[in-house]
Short mmCIF file of C-alpha atoms and ligand atoms in Angstrom, two decimals:
data_model
loop_
_atom_site.label_atom_id
_atom_site.label_comp_id
_atom_site.label_asym_id
_atom_site.label_seq_id
_atom_site.Cartn_x
_atom_site.Cartn_y
_atom_site.Cartn_z
CA MET A 1 67.09 59.25 157.79
CA LEU A 2 67.80 62.70 156.45
CA VAL A 3 65.90 63.80 153.34
CA VAL A 4 66.94 67.00 151.58
CA LEU A 5 64.47 68.66 149.18
CA ASN A 6 66.28 70.72 146.57
CA ASN A 7 63.62 72.84 144.86
CA LYS A 8 66.22 74.47 142.58
CA CYS A 9 64.84 77.42 140.55
CA ASN A 10 61.16 76.49 140.85
CA PHE A 11 57.92 78.02 142.15
CA GLU A 12 56.66 81.57 142.21
CA LYS A 13 54.99 83.31 145.18
CA GLU A 14 51.52 81.74 144.86
CA SER A 15 52.58 78.27 143.75
CA PHE A 16 55.13 78.17 146.58
CA LYS A 17 52.41 79.03 149.13
CA LYS A 18 50.32 76.07 147.91
CA TYR A 19 53.37 73.82 147.93
CA ILE A 20 54.22 74.69 151.55
CA LYS A 21 50.63 74.14 152.63
CA GLU A 22 50.80 70.59 151.27
CA LEU A 23 54.33 69.93 152.49
CA ASN A 24 53.40 70.99 156.01
CA LYS A 25 50.70 68.33 156.13
CA ILE A 26 53.36 65.63 155.95
CA THR A 27 54.33 64.10 159.26
CA THR A 28 57.34 61.84 159.38
CA ALA A 29 59.95 60.58 161.79
CA ASN A 30 62.61 61.37 159.16
CA GLU A 31 64.57 64.60 159.32
CA VAL A 32 63.47 66.73 156.35
CA VAL A 33 65.38 69.77 155.08
CA LEU A 34 63.69 72.06 152.56
CA CYS A 35 65.99 74.07 150.29
CA PRO A 36 63.74 76.50 148.39
CA SER A 37 64.78 79.40 146.20
CA ASN A 38 66.54 82.07 148.25
CA ILE A 39 63.65 84.50 147.74
CA PHE A 40 61.44 82.32 149.96
CA LEU A 41 63.92 81.65 152.75
CA SER A 42 63.08 84.52 155.05
CA ASP A 43 59.34 84.05 155.40
CA VAL A 44 58.60 80.40 154.84
CA LYS A 45 56.83 78.86 157.85
CA LEU A 46 57.74 75.20 158.11
CA LYS A 47 56.20 72.60 160.37
CA ARG A 48 58.53 69.85 161.63
CA LYS A 49 61.05 70.52 158.89
CA PHE A 50 64.37 72.32 158.71
CA LEU A 51 65.37 75.12 156.42
CA GLY A 52 68.30 74.93 154.03
CA SER A 53 69.81 77.14 151.35
CA GLN A 54 70.87 75.90 147.90
CA ASP A 55 74.11 77.86 148.00
CA VAL A 56 76.08 80.50 149.93
CA SER A 57 78.64 83.17 149.16
CA LYS A 58 82.28 82.45 149.90
CA ASN A 59 82.48 86.00 151.24
CA SER A 60 81.27 87.16 154.66
CA SER A 61 79.85 90.54 153.62
CA GLY A 62 80.55 93.55 151.42
CA SER A 63 80.52 94.39 147.72
CA TYR A 64 79.37 91.09 146.20
CA THR A 65 76.30 91.89 144.13
CA GLY A 66 73.70 89.16 144.08
CA GLU A 67 75.33 87.02 146.74
CA VAL A 68 73.97 85.84 150.10
CA SER A 69 76.37 85.21 152.97
CA ALA A 70 76.38 82.56 155.69
CA LYS A 71 75.94 85.32 158.28
CA GLN A 72 72.79 86.50 156.47
CA LEU A 73 71.45 82.94 156.22
CA LYS A 74 72.01 82.40 159.93
CA SER A 75 70.12 85.60 160.73
CA ILE A 76 66.99 84.06 159.18
CA ASN A 77 67.44 80.69 160.91
CA VAL A 78 68.82 78.64 158.05
CA ASP A 79 70.37 75.47 159.50
CA TYR A 80 71.67 73.65 156.42
CA CYS A 81 73.19 74.62 153.08
CA ILE A 82 73.94 72.65 149.92
CA VAL A 83 77.41 73.35 148.52
CA GLY A 84 79.18 72.15 145.40
CA HIS A 85 76.10 70.97 143.56
CA SER A 86 77.15 69.82 140.09
CA GLU A 87 74.86 72.42 138.48
CA ARG A 88 76.81 75.17 140.23
CA ARG A 89 80.16 73.59 139.42
CA LEU A 90 79.09 73.39 135.76
CA ASN A 91 77.02 76.54 135.22
CA ASN A 92 78.87 78.86 137.60
CA ARG A 93 82.33 77.37 137.24
CA GLU A 94 82.58 76.76 140.94
CA THR A 95 85.87 75.16 141.91
CA ASN A 96 86.80 72.92 144.84
CA GLU A 97 88.67 75.92 146.27
CA ASP A 98 85.49 78.07 146.14
CA ILE A 99 83.56 75.26 147.80
CA ASN A 100 86.18 74.95 150.53
CA LEU A 101 85.79 78.66 151.35
CA LYS A 102 81.99 78.33 151.37
CA ILE A 103 82.12 75.40 153.80
CA LYS A 104 84.41 77.39 156.11
CA GLU A 105 81.96 80.32 156.05
CA LEU A 106 79.02 78.03 156.88
CA LEU A 107 80.83 76.37 159.77
CA LYS A 108 81.73 79.78 161.17
CA TYR A 109 78.00 80.46 161.53
CA ASN A 110 77.01 76.98 162.67
CA ILE A 111 75.19 76.07 159.46
CA THR A 112 75.57 72.42 158.42
CA PRO A 113 77.07 72.10 154.92
CA ILE A 114 75.71 69.41 152.60
CA LEU A 115 78.63 68.84 150.25
CA CYS A 116 77.81 67.26 146.88
CA THR A 117 80.38 65.08 145.16
CA GLY A 118 80.19 62.68 142.24
CA GLU A 119 81.76 61.44 139.07
CA ALA A 120 80.88 62.08 135.42
CA LYS A 121 79.86 59.17 133.18
CA ASP A 122 83.23 58.92 131.43
CA GLU A 123 85.00 58.92 134.79
CA ARG A 124 82.86 55.97 135.90
CA LEU A 125 83.46 54.14 132.63
CA ASN A 126 87.19 54.67 133.05
CA ASN A 127 87.14 53.33 136.61
CA LYS A 128 87.95 56.71 138.11
CA THR A 129 84.92 57.13 140.39
CA LYS A 130 86.72 56.65 143.70
CA SER A 131 89.75 58.72 142.80
CA VAL A 132 87.54 61.62 141.59
CA ILE A 133 85.56 61.55 144.80
CA LYS A 134 88.63 61.30 147.04
CA LYS A 135 90.19 64.26 145.23
CA GLU A 136 87.02 66.37 145.53
CA LEU A 137 86.60 65.58 149.22
CA GLN A 138 90.22 66.31 150.01
CA ALA A 139 90.14 69.66 148.20
CA CYS A 140 86.70 70.77 149.42
CA LEU A 141 87.48 69.86 153.02
CA LYS A 142 91.07 71.13 153.08
CA ASN A 143 92.05 72.46 156.54
CA ILE A 144 88.63 71.61 157.96
CA ASP A 145 88.55 69.59 161.18
CA LYS A 146 87.30 66.03 160.60
CA LYS A 147 85.07 66.45 163.63
CA GLU A 148 82.97 69.09 161.83
CA LYS A 149 79.51 67.81 160.96
CA VAL A 150 79.71 68.18 157.19
CA ILE A 151 77.14 66.01 155.40
CA ILE A 152 78.30 64.40 152.16
CA SER A 153 75.87 63.79 149.32
CA TYR A 154 77.06 61.30 146.73
CA GLU A 155 75.55 62.48 143.46
CA PRO A 156 76.85 60.89 140.26
CA LEU A 157 76.58 63.63 137.63
CA TRP A 158 75.07 61.24 135.12
CA ALA A 159 72.26 60.29 137.52
CA ILE A 160 71.03 63.83 138.22
CA GLY A 161 67.82 64.61 136.36
CA THR A 162 68.21 61.61 134.07
CA ASP A 163 66.33 58.59 135.52
CA ASP A 164 69.58 56.69 135.14
CA ILE A 165 70.68 55.40 138.53
CA PRO A 166 73.59 53.35 139.86
CA THR A 167 72.85 49.94 141.36
CA SER A 168 72.67 49.67 145.14
CA SER A 169 76.00 47.85 145.19
CA GLU A 170 77.64 50.58 143.08
CA ILE A 171 76.33 53.18 145.54
CA GLU A 172 77.48 51.09 148.50
CA GLU A 173 80.98 50.83 147.07
CA VAL A 174 81.25 54.62 146.85
CA ILE A 175 79.77 55.16 150.30
CA VAL A 176 82.29 52.74 151.80
CA CYS A 177 85.04 54.75 150.10
CA ILE A 178 83.64 58.03 151.51
CA LYS A 179 83.24 56.55 155.00
CA ASP A 180 86.83 55.31 154.88
CA ILE A 181 87.91 58.93 154.60
CA LEU A 182 85.17 60.39 156.80
CA PRO A 183 83.95 57.70 159.20
CA ASN A 184 81.83 60.05 161.31
CA ASN A 185 80.01 61.96 158.57
CA ARG A 186 76.53 61.25 157.34
CA VAL A 187 76.44 60.25 153.67
CA LEU A 188 73.40 60.78 151.47
CA TYR A 189 72.66 59.58 147.97
CA GLY A 190 71.16 61.88 145.32
CA GLY A 191 70.34 61.39 141.63
CA SER A 192 66.98 60.29 140.18
CA VAL A 193 65.63 58.97 143.49
CA THR A 194 61.88 58.30 143.29
CA GLU A 195 59.16 56.84 145.48
CA GLU A 196 59.54 53.67 143.38
CA ASN A 197 63.29 53.05 143.38
CA ILE A 198 63.67 54.07 147.05
CA LYS A 199 62.62 50.56 148.13
CA GLU A 200 65.61 49.03 146.37
CA LEU A 201 68.00 51.78 147.49
CA ASN A 202 66.89 51.42 151.06
CA LYS A 203 67.96 47.79 151.21
CA THR A 204 71.48 49.00 151.88
CA ASN A 205 71.93 50.20 155.42
CA LEU A 206 74.90 52.39 154.55
CA ILE A 207 72.88 55.30 153.14
CA ASP A 208 72.05 57.91 155.81
CA GLY A 209 69.51 59.75 153.66
CA TYR A 210 68.63 61.12 150.23
CA LEU A 211 68.80 64.36 148.28
CA LEU A 212 65.79 64.84 146.00
CA GLY A 213 65.57 67.18 143.03
CA ARG A 214 62.51 66.71 140.79
CA VAL A 215 60.50 64.64 143.27
CA SER A 216 60.88 67.42 145.87
CA LEU A 217 58.45 69.55 143.83
CA TYR A 218 55.53 67.17 144.45
CA PRO A 219 54.44 66.85 148.10
CA LYS A 220 52.40 63.69 147.39
CA ARG A 221 55.47 61.97 145.97
CA VAL A 222 57.62 63.22 148.86
CA LYS A 223 55.07 61.80 151.30
CA LYS A 224 55.09 58.38 149.61
CA LEU A 225 58.86 58.33 149.55
CA LEU A 226 59.09 59.24 153.24
CA GLU A 227 56.66 56.46 154.07
CA GLU A 228 59.00 53.98 152.42
CA ILE A 229 61.90 54.92 154.66
CA LYS A 230 60.29 55.31 158.06
C1 PEP B 301 69.84 66.95 142.30
O1 PEP B 301 69.63 67.91 141.57
O2 PEP B 301 70.72 66.98 143.15
C2 PEP B 301 69.02 65.76 142.11
C3 PEP B 301 69.28 64.73 142.87
O3 PEP B 301 68.04 65.83 141.16
P1 PEP B 301 67.06 64.65 140.69
O4 PEP B 301 66.52 64.02 141.94
O5 PEP B 301 66.03 65.34 139.89
O6 PEP B 301 67.89 63.70 139.89
#
């Protein structure tokens, strides 16, 4: 299983050092990707874990103040990158077209994109979940070879940071829909996953892994969760 830890905008220098010390004590057969704040990417020393970024620029290089390119990420051994997280779509007005350009940049430098997709609550209530996801996937992956190893993370917007979570069968239904379009891609679930509800989620064998937000900040909780999915 693949487990992605999205630290978001958390930790400062000293607290991050302590966090890494604890995280590095965890041994697991699962593939773990840590996505810390960009400021920590270049000198974090990870044991048995991979390094991911939370975002990337859609531009290769040049006059783009504040941005970090895929080429720069590759130069510091970043292997994975989250793209299209709902917080970026919402707070930074990122469009599917922007995300498509970002994915193309990442693939150019052999960084595996982790593409987030998911419906809002009203879209679910109006039975639009599958059509929203199909539309997002089509637009974000436009002109990208289906053989490319893009990882998809199904993240219902209403489940992120809320403790509200779809049932396993609701998640399965969406994953089947994603795998119909992309049969060879790994599909993760993200949104209020905890060391408690993971047992139930893990009963479905369609989920290839999980993306963790809040829980990622607590190594003890991450350890427990990883033990549940070994
Ligand atoms: C996320 O931000 O993608 C996420 C899954 O967060 P949380 O686990 O806190 O819901």
